[in-house]
Coordinates of C-alpha atoms (C1' of nucleotides) in Angstrom, one line a residue:
Chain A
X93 CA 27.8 26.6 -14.1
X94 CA 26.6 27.0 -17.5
X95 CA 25.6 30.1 -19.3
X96 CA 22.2 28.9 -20.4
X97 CA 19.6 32.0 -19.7
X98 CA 17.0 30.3 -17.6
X99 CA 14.1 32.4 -17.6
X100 CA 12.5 30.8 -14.3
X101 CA 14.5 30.3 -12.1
X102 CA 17.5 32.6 -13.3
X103 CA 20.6 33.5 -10.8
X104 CA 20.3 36.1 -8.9
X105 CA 20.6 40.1 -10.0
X106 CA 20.7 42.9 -8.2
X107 CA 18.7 45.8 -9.6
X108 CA 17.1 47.3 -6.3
X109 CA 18.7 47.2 -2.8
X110 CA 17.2 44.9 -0.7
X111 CA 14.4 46.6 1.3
X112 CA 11.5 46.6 0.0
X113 CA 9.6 43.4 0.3
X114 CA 11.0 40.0 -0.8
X115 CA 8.5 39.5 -3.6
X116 CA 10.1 42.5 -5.2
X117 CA 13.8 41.8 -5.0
X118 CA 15.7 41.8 -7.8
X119 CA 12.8 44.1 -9.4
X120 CA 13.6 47.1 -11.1
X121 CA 11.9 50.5 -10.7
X122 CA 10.2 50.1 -14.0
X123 CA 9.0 46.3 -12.8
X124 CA 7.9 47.7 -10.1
X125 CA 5.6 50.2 -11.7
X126 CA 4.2 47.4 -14.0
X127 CA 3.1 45.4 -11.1
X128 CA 1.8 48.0 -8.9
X129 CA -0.3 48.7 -11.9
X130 CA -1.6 45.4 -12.2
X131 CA -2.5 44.6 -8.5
X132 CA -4.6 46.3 -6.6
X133 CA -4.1 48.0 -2.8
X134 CA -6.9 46.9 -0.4
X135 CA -7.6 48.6 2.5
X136 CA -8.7 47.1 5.5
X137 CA -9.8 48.3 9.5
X138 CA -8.7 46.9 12.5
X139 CA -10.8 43.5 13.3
X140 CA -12.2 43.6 9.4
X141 CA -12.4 40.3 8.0
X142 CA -9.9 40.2 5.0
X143 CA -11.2 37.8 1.7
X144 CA -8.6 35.9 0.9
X145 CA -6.5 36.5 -2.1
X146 CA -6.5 34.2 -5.1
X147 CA -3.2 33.7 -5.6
X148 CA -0.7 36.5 -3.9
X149 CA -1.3 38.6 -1.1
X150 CA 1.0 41.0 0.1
X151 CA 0.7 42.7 3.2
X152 CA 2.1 46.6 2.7
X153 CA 0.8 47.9 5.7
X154 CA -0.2 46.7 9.3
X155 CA -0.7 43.0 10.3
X156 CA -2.8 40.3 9.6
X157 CA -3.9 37.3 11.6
X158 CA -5.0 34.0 10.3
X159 CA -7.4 31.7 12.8
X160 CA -8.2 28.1 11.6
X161 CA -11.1 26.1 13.4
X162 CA -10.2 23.2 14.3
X163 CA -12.6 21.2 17.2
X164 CA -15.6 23.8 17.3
X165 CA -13.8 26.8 18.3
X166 CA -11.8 29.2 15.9
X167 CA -8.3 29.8 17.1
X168 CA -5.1 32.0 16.1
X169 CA -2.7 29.5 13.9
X170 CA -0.2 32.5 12.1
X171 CA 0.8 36.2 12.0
X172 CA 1.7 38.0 8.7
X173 CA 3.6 41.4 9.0
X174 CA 4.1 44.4 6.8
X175 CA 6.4 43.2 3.9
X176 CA 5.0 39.7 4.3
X177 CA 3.4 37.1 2.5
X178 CA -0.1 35.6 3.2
X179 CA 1.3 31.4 3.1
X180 CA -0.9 30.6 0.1
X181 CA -3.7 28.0 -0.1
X182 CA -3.2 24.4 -2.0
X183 CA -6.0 22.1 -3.2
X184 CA -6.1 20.6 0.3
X185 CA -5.7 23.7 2.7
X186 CA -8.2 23.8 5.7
X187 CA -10.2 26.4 6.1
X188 CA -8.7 29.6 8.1
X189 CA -9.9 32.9 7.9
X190 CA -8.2 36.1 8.4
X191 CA -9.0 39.6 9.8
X192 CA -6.6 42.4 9.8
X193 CA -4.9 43.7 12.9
X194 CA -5.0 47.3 13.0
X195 CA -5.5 49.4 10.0
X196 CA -4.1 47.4 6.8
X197 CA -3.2 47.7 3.4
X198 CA -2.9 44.4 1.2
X199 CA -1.4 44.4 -2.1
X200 CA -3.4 41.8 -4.0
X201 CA -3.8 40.0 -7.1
X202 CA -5.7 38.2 -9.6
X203 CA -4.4 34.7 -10.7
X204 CA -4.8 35.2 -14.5
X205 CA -3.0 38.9 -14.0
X206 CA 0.1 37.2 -11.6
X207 CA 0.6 34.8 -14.5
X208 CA 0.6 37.5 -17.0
X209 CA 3.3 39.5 -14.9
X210 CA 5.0 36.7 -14.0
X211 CA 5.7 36.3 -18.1
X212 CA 7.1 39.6 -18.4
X213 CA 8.6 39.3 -15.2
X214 CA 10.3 36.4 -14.6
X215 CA 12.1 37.2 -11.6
X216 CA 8.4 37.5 -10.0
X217 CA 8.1 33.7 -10.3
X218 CA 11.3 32.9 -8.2
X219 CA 10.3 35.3 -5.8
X220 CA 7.3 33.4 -5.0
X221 CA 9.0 30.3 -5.2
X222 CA 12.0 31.2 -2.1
X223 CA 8.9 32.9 -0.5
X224 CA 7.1 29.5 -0.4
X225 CA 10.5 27.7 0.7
X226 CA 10.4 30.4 3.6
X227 CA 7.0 30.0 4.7
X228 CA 7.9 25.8 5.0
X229 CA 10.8 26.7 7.0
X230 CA 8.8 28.9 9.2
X231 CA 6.6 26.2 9.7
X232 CA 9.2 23.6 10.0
X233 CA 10.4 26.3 13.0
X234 CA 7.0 26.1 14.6
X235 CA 7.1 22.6 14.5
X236 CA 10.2 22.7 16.7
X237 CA 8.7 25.2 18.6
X238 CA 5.8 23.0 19.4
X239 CA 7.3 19.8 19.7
X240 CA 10.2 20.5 21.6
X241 CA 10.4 23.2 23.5
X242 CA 9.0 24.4 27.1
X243 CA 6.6 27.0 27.5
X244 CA 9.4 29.4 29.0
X245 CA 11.5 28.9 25.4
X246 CA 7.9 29.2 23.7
X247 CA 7.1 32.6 25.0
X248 CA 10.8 34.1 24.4
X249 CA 10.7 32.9 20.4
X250 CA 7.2 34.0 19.5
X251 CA 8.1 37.2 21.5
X252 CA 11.8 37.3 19.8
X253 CA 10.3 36.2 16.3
X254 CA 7.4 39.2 16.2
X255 CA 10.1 41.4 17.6
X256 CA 12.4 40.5 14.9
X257 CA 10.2 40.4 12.1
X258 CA 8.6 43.9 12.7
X259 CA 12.3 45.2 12.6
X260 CA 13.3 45.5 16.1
X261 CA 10.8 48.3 17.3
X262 CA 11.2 50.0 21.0
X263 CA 7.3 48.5 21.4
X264 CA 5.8 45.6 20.2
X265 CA 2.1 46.1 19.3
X266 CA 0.7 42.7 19.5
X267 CA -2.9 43.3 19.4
X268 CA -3.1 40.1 21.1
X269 CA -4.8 39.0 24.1
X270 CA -3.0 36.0 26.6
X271 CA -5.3 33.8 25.4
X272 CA -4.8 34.3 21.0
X273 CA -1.0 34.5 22.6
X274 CA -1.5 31.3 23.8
X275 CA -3.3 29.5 20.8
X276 CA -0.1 30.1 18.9
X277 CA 2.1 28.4 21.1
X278 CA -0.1 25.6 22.5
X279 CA -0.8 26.9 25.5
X280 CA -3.5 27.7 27.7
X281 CA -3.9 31.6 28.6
X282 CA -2.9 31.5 32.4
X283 CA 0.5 29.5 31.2
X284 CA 0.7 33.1 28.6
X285 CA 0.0 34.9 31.1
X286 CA 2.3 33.2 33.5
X287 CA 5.6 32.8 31.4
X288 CA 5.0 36.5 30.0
X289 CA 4.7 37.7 33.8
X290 CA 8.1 35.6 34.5
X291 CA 9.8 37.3 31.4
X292 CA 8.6 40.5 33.1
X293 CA 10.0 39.9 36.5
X294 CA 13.1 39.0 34.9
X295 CA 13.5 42.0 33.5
X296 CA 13.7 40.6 29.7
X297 CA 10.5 42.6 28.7
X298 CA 8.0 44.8 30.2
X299 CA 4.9 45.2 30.1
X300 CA 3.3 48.7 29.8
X301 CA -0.1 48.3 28.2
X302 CA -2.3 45.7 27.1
X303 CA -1.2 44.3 24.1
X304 CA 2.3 45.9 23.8
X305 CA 5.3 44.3 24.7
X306 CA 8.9 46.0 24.9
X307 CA 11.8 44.4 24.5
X308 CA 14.3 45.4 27.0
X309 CA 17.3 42.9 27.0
X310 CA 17.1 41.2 23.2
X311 CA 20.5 39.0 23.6
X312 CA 18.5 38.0 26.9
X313 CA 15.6 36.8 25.2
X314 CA 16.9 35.2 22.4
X315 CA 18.9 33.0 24.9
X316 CA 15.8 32.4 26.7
X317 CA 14.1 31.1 23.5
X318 CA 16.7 28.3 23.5
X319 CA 17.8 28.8 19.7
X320 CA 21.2 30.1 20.5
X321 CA 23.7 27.8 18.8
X322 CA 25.7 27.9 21.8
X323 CA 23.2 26.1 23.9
X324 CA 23.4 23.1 22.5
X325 CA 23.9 20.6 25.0
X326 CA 27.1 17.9 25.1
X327 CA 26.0 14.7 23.2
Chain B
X33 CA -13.7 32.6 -15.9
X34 CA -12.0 33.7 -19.1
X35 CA -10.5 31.6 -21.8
X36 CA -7.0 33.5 -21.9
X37 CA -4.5 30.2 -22.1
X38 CA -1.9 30.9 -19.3
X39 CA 1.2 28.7 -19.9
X40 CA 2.2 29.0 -15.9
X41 CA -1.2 28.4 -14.0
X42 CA -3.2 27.0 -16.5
X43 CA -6.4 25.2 -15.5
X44 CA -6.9 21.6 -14.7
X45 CA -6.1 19.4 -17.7
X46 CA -6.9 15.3 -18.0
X47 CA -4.6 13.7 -20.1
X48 CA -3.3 10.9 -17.7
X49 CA -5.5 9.2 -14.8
X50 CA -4.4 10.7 -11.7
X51 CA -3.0 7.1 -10.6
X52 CA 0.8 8.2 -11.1
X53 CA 3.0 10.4 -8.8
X54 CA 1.0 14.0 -8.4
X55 CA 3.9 15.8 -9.7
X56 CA 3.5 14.3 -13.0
X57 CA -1.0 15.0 -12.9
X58 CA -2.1 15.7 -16.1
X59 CA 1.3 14.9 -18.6
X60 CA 0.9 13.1 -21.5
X61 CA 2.6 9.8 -21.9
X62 CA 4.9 12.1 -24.1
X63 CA 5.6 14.4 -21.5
X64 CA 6.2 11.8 -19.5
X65 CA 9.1 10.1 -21.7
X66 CA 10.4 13.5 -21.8
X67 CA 10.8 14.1 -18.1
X68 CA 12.4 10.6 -17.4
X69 CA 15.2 11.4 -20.4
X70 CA 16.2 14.5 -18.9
X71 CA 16.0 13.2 -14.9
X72 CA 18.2 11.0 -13.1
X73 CA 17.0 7.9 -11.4
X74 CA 19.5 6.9 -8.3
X75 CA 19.2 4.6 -6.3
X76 CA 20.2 3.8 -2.3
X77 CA 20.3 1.2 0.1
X78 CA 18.3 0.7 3.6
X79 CA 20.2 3.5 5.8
X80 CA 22.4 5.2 3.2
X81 CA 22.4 8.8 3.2
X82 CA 20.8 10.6 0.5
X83 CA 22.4 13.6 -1.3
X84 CA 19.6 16.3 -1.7
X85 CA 18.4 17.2 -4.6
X86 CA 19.0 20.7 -6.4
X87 CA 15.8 21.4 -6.8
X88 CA 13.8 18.4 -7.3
X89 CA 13.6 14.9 -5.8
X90 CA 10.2 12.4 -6.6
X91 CA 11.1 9.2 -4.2
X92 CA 10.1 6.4 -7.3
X93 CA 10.2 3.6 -4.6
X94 CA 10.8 3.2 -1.0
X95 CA 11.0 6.2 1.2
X96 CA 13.1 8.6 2.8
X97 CA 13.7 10.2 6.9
X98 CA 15.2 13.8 7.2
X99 CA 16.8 14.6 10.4
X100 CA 17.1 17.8 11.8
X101 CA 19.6 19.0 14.0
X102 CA 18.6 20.9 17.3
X103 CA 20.0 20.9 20.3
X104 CA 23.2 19.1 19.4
X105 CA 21.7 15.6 18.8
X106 CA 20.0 14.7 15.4
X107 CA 16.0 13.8 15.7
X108 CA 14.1 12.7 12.8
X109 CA 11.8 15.0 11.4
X110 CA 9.7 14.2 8.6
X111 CA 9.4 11.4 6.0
X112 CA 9.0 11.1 2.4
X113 CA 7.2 8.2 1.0
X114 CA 6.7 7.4 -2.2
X115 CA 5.4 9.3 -5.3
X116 CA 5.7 11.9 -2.9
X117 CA 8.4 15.1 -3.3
X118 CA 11.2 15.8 -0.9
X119 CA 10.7 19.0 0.5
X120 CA 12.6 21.7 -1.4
X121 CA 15.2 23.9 0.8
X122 CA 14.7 27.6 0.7
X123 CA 17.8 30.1 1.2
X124 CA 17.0 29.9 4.8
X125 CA 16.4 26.2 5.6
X126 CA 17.8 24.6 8.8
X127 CA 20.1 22.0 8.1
X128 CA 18.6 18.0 7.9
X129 CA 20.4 15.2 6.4
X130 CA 18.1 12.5 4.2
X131 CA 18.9 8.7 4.6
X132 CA 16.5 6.0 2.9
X133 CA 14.6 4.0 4.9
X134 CA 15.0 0.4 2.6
X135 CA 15.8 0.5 -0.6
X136 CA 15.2 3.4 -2.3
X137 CA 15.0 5.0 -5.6
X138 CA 15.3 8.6 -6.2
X139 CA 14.5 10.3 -9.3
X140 CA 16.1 14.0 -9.2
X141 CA 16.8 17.0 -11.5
X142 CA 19.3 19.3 -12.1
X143 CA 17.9 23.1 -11.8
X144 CA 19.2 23.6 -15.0
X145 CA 17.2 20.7 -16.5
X146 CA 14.0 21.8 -14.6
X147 CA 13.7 24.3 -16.2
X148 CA 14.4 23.3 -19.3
X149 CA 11.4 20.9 -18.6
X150 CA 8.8 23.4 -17.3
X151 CA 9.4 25.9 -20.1
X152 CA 8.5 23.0 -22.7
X153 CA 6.0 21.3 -20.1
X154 CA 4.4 24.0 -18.4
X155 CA 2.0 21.9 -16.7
X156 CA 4.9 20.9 -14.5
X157 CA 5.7 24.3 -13.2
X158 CA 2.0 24.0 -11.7
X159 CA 2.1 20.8 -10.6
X160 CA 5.4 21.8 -8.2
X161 CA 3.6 24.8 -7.0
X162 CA 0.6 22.7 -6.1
X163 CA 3.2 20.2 -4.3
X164 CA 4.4 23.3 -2.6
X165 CA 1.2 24.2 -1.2
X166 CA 0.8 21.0 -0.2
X167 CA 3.8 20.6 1.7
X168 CA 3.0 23.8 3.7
X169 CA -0.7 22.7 4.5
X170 CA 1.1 19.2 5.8
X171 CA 3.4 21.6 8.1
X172 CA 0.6 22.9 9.7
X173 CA -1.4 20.2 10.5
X174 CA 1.4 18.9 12.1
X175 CA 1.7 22.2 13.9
X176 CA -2.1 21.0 14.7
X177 CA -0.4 17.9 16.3
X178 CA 2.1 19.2 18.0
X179 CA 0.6 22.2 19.8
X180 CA -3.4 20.8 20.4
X181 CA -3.1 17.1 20.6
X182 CA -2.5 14.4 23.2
X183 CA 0.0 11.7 22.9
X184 CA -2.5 9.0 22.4
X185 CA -3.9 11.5 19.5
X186 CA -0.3 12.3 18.1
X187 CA 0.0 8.5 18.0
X188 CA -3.1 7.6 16.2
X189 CA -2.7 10.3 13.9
X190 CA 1.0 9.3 12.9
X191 CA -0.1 6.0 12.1
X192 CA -3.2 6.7 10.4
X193 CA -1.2 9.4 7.5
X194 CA 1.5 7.2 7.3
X195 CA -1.0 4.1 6.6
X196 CA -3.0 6.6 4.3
X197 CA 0.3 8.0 2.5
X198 CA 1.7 4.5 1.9
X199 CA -1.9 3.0 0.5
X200 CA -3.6 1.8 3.1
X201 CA -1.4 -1.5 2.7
X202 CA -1.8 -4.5 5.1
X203 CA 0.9 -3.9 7.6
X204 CA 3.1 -0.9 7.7
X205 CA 6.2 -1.2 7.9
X206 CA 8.4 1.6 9.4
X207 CA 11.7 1.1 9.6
X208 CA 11.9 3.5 12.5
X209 CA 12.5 2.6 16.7
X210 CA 10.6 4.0 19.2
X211 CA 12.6 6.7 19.8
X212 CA 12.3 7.9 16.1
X213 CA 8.5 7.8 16.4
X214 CA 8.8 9.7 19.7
X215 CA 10.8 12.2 18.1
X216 CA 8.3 12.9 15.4
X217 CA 5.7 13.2 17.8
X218 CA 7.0 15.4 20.3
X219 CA 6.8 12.7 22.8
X220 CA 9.9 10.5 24.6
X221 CA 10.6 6.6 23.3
X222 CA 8.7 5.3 26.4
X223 CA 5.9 7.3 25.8
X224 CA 6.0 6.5 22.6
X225 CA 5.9 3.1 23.9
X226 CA 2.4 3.2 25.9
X227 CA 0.9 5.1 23.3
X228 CA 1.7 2.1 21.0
X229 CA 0.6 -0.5 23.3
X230 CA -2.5 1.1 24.4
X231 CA -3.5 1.4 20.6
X232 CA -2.6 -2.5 20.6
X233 CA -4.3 -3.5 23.6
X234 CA -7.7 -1.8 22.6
X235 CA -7.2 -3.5 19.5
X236 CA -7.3 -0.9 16.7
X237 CA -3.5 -1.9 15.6
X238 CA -1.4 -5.0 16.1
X239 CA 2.4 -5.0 16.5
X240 CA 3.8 -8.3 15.0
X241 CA 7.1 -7.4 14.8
X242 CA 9.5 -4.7 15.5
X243 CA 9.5 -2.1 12.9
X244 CA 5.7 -3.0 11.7
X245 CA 2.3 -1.5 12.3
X246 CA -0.7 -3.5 10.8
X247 CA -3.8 -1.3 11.4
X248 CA -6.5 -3.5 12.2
X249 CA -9.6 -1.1 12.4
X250 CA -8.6 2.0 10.3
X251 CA -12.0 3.7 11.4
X252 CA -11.1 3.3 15.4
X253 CA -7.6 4.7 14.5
X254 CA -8.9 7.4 12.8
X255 CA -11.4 8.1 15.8
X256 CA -9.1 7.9 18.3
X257 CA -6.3 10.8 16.3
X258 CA -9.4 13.6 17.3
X259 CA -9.3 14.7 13.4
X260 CA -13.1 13.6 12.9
X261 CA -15.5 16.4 12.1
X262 CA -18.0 14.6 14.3
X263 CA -15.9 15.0 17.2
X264 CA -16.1 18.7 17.1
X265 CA -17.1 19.7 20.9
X266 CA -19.9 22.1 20.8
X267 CA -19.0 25.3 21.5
Chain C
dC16 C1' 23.0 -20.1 23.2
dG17 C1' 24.7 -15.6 24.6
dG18 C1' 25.2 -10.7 24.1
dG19 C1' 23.5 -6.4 22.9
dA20 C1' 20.1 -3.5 21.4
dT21 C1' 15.4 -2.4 21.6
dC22 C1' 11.3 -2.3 23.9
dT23 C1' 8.2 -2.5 28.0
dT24 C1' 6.8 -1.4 32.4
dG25 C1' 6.7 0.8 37.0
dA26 C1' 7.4 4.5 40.3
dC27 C1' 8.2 9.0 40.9
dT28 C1' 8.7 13.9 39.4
dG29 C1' 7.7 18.1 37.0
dT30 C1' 5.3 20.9 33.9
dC31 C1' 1.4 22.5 32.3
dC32 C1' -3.8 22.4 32.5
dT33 C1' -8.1 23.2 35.1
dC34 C1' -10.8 25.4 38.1
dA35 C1' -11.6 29.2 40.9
dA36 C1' -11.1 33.5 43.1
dG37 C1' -9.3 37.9 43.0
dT38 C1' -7.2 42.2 40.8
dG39 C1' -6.8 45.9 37.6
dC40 C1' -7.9 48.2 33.4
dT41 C1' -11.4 50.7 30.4
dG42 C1' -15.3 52.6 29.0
dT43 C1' -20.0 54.4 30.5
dG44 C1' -23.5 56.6 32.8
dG45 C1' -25.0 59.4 36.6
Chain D
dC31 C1' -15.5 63.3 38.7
dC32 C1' -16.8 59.1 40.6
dA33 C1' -19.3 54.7 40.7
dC34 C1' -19.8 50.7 38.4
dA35 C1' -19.9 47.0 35.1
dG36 C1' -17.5 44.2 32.1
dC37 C1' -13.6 42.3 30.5
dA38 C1' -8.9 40.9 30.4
dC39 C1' -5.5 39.6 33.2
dT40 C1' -3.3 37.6 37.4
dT41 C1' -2.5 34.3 40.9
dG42 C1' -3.1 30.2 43.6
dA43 C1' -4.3 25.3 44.6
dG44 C1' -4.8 20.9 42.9
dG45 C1' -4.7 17.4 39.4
dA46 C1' -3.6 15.1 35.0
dC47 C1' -0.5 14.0 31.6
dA48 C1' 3.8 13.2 29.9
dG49 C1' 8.9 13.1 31.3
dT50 C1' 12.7 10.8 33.9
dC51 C1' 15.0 7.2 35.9
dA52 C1' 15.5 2.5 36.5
dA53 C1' 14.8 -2.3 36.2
dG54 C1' 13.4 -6.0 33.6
dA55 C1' 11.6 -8.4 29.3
dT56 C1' 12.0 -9.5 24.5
dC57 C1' 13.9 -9.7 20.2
dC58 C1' 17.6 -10.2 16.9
dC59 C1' 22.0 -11.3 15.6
dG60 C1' 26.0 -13.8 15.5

DNA sequence: CGGGATCTTGACTGTCCTCAAGTGCTGTGG
DNA sequence: CCACAGCACTTGAGGACAGTCAAGATCCCG
């Protein structure tokens, strides 16, 4: 390794502990203030359609939920949780619209101003960058998801991945129906309904209201989701 | 729009024709000598595995697989064709191993050197952003494919991308078994198989060897992988 | 020409979808 | 407080599509 001072893509430092969002890792408290500055907080209700950011979204508070329309009829393609980033849109991006779930806060920002705070702030721009290789891992995730596992194993890793990504909550406040539930994992909403119910009656989750899921047994339902190294079966 | 000159994101310039690999859109011919002194250019035979980049890695020539493993046995995943960019790895990224597929030329980057690059040709830090988004818009079609299409969809949209990605040439030519295309499709080697053969025997593709496509009617192929606008069903 | 791998095809099975009926929440109005 | 309507959810029966298993055909190589 040479000592060259790369102001892009620099090695890592640690100035803050790691909580706070990804974007903002490595930030200090006086970064921090300059960006907050820049950006601004946008507040949204439950159900409100959310106008797309520019350039960076960051969702502070609440959830988001992003439907694409693909033959005729709009259907739910991605979650994006508190601390999260809204997977940005290239030249070629179909259209998908988004509408917040439950009251939400979005930390947003203006092209020209991101460039100018990612020049005083070069850490900023590597952020975004392993944010970017995260969202195309995620996706790369869903494509195995999709491709190659049963509904059962579907169910248990959207169920284990929400669970996971809102930081292991007693209750998991989906705001979902069966059917959105089902758009996600290419399935029809009695097969949600059906593989949630099993889940249930296995005593992995339960059930008591619509829209919330608890998570009783985790190791349970992470084995159910079939991405437990140790499953791999004997070539 | 203002006129504030932002050396990250700046708008779109036209200093090349956009013939050339899309990374390189919009750099001078001196920009362009620049890039190629400071890159590496290696090259690999048919079925040799491929040592991934740091950062960066433009296939100049012939094209690249990346299998993933899950579930203890390897499956391919995705492929790189060229004047197209590998996919970067994030912090997070599942493990995949690149082979070429024919003889192959890889032109790759040291981090270091990247940056290097991007600070005195900026308009290459927003060209690899752009890739970026492109990449993640690919993911999710395919997530499109996976979760919402049929096999004889799946098929006829693999072949039409690849035929569109590698120039609509006269016949395709693969380099990948049945069981690779299954792989990529979600789908096993036999049904792979009849999803081939049907294609053939409604003549929209011919298969005059192993290994080779040749798309006969590109307009029935694209029909038939449901990704029309006209085929929308009314709602 | 022969051997091995790849591909094709068929019969059967299983999973998930479709269609349909029924149940249980939730909010509203009497 | 109850009746009711509307909606989401559940459950079942049957069917379609893709997977599994197995046999046979074809190609490619030496």
């Amino acid at each position: 390794m040479n000592a060259i001072n790369h102001t892009w893509l620099e090695a890592d430092a640690k100035v803050l502990p790691a909580t706070g969002p990804a974007l903002f890792r490595g930030l200090s408290a006086q970064d921090m203030d300059t960006v907050y500055a820049a950006c601004q907080s946008e507040t949204y209700r439950d159900g409100q359609a959310v106008r797309r950011p520019d350039i960076l979204g960051l969702v502070e508070d609440g959830a988001l939920r992003e439907d694409m329309d693909s033959d005729g009829a709009p259907h739910l393609f991605s979650l994006t949780f508190r601390g999260e980033l809204l997977a940005p849109y290239g030249p070629r991006t179909r259209a998908t619209r988004l509408h917040a779930i439950g009251a939400t806060r979005l930390l947003t920002c203006e092209r020209s101003t991101f460039c100018d705070l990612s020049l005083s702030i070069p850490r900023l721009r590597l952020n975004l960058l392993n944010l970017l290789h995260d969202q195309l891992d995620a996706a790369r995730n869903w494509q195995l998801l999709l491709g190659r596992k049963t509904a059962a194993e579907r169910m248990a890793s959207l169920l284990y991945e929400v669970y996971e990504r809102q930081g292991f909550p007693d209750k998991i406040a989906f705001g979902l129906n069966r059917a959105e539930i089902g758009q996600m994992l290419g399935l029809t909403m009695e097969s949600a309904s059906r593989q949630l119910r099993a889940l249930e009656k296995a005593g992995i989750v339960s059930l008591p209201s619509r829209g919330t899921v608890c998570v009783v047994t985790p190791q349970r339902l992470l084995l159910a989701s079939g991405d437990l190294p140790e499953q791999r079966r004997v070539a």
